XYZ file of C-alpha atoms in Angstrom:
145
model
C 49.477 39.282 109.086
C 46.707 41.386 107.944
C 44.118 39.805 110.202
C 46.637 40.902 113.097
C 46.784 44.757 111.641
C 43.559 44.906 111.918
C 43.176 44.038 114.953
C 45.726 46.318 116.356
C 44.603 49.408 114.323
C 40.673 48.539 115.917
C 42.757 48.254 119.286
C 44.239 51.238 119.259
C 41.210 53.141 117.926
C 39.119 52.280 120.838
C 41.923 53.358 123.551
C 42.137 56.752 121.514
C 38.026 56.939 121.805
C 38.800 56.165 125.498
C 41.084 59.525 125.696
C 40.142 61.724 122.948
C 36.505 63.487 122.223
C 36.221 66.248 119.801
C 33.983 68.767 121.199
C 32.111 71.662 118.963
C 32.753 75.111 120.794
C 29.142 76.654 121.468
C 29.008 80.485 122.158
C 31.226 83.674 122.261
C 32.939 83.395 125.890
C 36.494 82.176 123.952
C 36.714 84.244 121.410
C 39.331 85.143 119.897
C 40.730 82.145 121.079
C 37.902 79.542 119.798
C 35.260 81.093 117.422
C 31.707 79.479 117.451
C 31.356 75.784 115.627
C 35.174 75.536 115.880
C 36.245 71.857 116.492
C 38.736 71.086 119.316
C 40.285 67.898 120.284
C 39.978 67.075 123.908
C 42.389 64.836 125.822
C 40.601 62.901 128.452
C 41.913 62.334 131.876
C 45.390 65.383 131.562
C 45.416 67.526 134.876
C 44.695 71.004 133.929
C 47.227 73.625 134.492
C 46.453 77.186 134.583
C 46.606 79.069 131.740
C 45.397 75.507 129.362
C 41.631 75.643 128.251
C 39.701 72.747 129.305
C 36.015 71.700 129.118
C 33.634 71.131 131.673
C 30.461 70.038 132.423
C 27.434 72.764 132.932
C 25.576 72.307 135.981
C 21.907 72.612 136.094
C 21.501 76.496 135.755
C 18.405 76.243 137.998
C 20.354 74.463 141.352
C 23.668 75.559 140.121
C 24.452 71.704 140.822
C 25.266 68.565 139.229
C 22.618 65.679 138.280
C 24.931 63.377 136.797
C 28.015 61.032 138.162
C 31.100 62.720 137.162
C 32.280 62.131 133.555
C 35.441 59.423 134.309
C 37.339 57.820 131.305
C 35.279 54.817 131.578
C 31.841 56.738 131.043
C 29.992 55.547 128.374
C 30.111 57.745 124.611
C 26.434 58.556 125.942
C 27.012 60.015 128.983
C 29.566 62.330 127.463
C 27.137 63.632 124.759
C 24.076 64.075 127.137
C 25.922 66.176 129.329
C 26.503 70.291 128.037
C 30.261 71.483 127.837
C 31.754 74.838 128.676
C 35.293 75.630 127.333
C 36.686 77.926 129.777
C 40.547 78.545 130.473
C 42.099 77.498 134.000
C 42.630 81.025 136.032
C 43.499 79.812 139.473
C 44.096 76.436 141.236
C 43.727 74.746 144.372
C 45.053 77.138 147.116
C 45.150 79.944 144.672
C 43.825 82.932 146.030
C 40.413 84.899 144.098
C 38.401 87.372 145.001
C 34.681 87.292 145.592
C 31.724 89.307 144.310
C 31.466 91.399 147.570
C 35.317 91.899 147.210
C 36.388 89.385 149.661
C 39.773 87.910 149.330
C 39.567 83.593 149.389
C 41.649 80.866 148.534
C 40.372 78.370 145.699
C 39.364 75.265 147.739
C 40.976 71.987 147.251
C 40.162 69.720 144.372
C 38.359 73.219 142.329
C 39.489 75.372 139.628
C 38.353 78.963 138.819
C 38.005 79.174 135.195
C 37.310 82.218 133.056
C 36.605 82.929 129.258
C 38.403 84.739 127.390
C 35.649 87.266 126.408
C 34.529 88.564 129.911
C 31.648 90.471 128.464
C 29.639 87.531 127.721
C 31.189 84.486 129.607
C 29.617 82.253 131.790
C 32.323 81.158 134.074
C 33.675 80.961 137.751
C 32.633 85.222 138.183
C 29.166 83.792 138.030
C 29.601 80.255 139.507
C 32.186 79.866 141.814
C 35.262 77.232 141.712
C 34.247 74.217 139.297
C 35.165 70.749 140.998
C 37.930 69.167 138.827
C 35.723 65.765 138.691
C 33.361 67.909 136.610
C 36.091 68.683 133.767
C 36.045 66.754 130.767
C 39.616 67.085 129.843
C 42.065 70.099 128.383
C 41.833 70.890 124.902
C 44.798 69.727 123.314
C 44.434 71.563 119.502
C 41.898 72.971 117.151
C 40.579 70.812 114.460
C-alpha cells in the first residue's frame, strides 16, 4: 500500500513538472502587476487569451530571431532554463487589428500575439518587436507565488 503511494505521488509529480514551471519575474515592464523577483506559477501548454499574462521566450536582441526549437511540453527542464523569459500580457490575437510604428493600420497575423507590459515606459514588448509567434510562449501565468 505504501509502496503504491509512492509511486503515484512520484507519478503525479513528474506530470505536474511536465505542465507547471515557476518562473522569477526579471525587470519593471509588469509592474504593478508583478514586481521584480516575484514568483509566478506558469501553466504549460493553456492557449492564451487576451487580457491573461503569459511568458515568452526572448529572441536574440541582435537578429530579433529565434536560435532555439520552440519550447513544447516535452522539452527538456534544460532547455526551459537556458532560454530568457519575458512576462508580457496578451493585447491582441490572431486577426486582431494593431497599429504600426509609422501609424499603419494591420491585422495580427495568424498563429502571433501582440503582447504589451503593463508599464509602457520601460517595456520591451510587441511596440518594439512585432507579433510574438505563439510557439515561442512558454505558457500563461496561472498565480503569484
Amino acid at each position: 500500500m505504501a509502496a503504491a503511494c509512492i509511486s503515484l505521488a512520484v507519478l503525479t509529480a513528474l506530470i505536474l513538472r511536465r505542465h507547471l514551471v515557476v518562473v522569477t519575474v526579471v525587470g519593471h515592464s509588469m509592474l504593478p502587476t508583478y514586481r521584480p523577483n516575484d514568483r509566478v506559477l506558469v501553466r504549460r501548454g493553456i492557449v492564451p487569451k487576451r487580457g491573461g499574462v503569459v511568458v515568452v521566450e526572448l529572441p536574440s536582441t541582435e537578429r530579433r530571431s529565434w536560435e532555439l526549437p520552440p519550447p513544447g511540453l516535452g522539452s527538456p527542464r534544460g532547455a526551459v532554463t537556458a532560454r530568457r523569459w519575458l512576462v508580457k500580457r496578451v493585447a491582441a490575437g490572431p486577426g486582431d487589428p494593431w497599429t504600426v510604428e509609422t501609424g499603419a493600420a494591420d491585422r495580427i497575423p495568424s498563429g502571433h500575439l501582440f503582447l504589451l507590459g503593463d508599464n509602457a515606459s520601460v517595456s520591451f514588448d510587441s511596440r518594439q518587436m512585432g507579433p510574438f509567434p505563439v510557439n515561442r510562449v512558454l505558457g500563461t501565468v496561472w498565480r503569484r507565488l
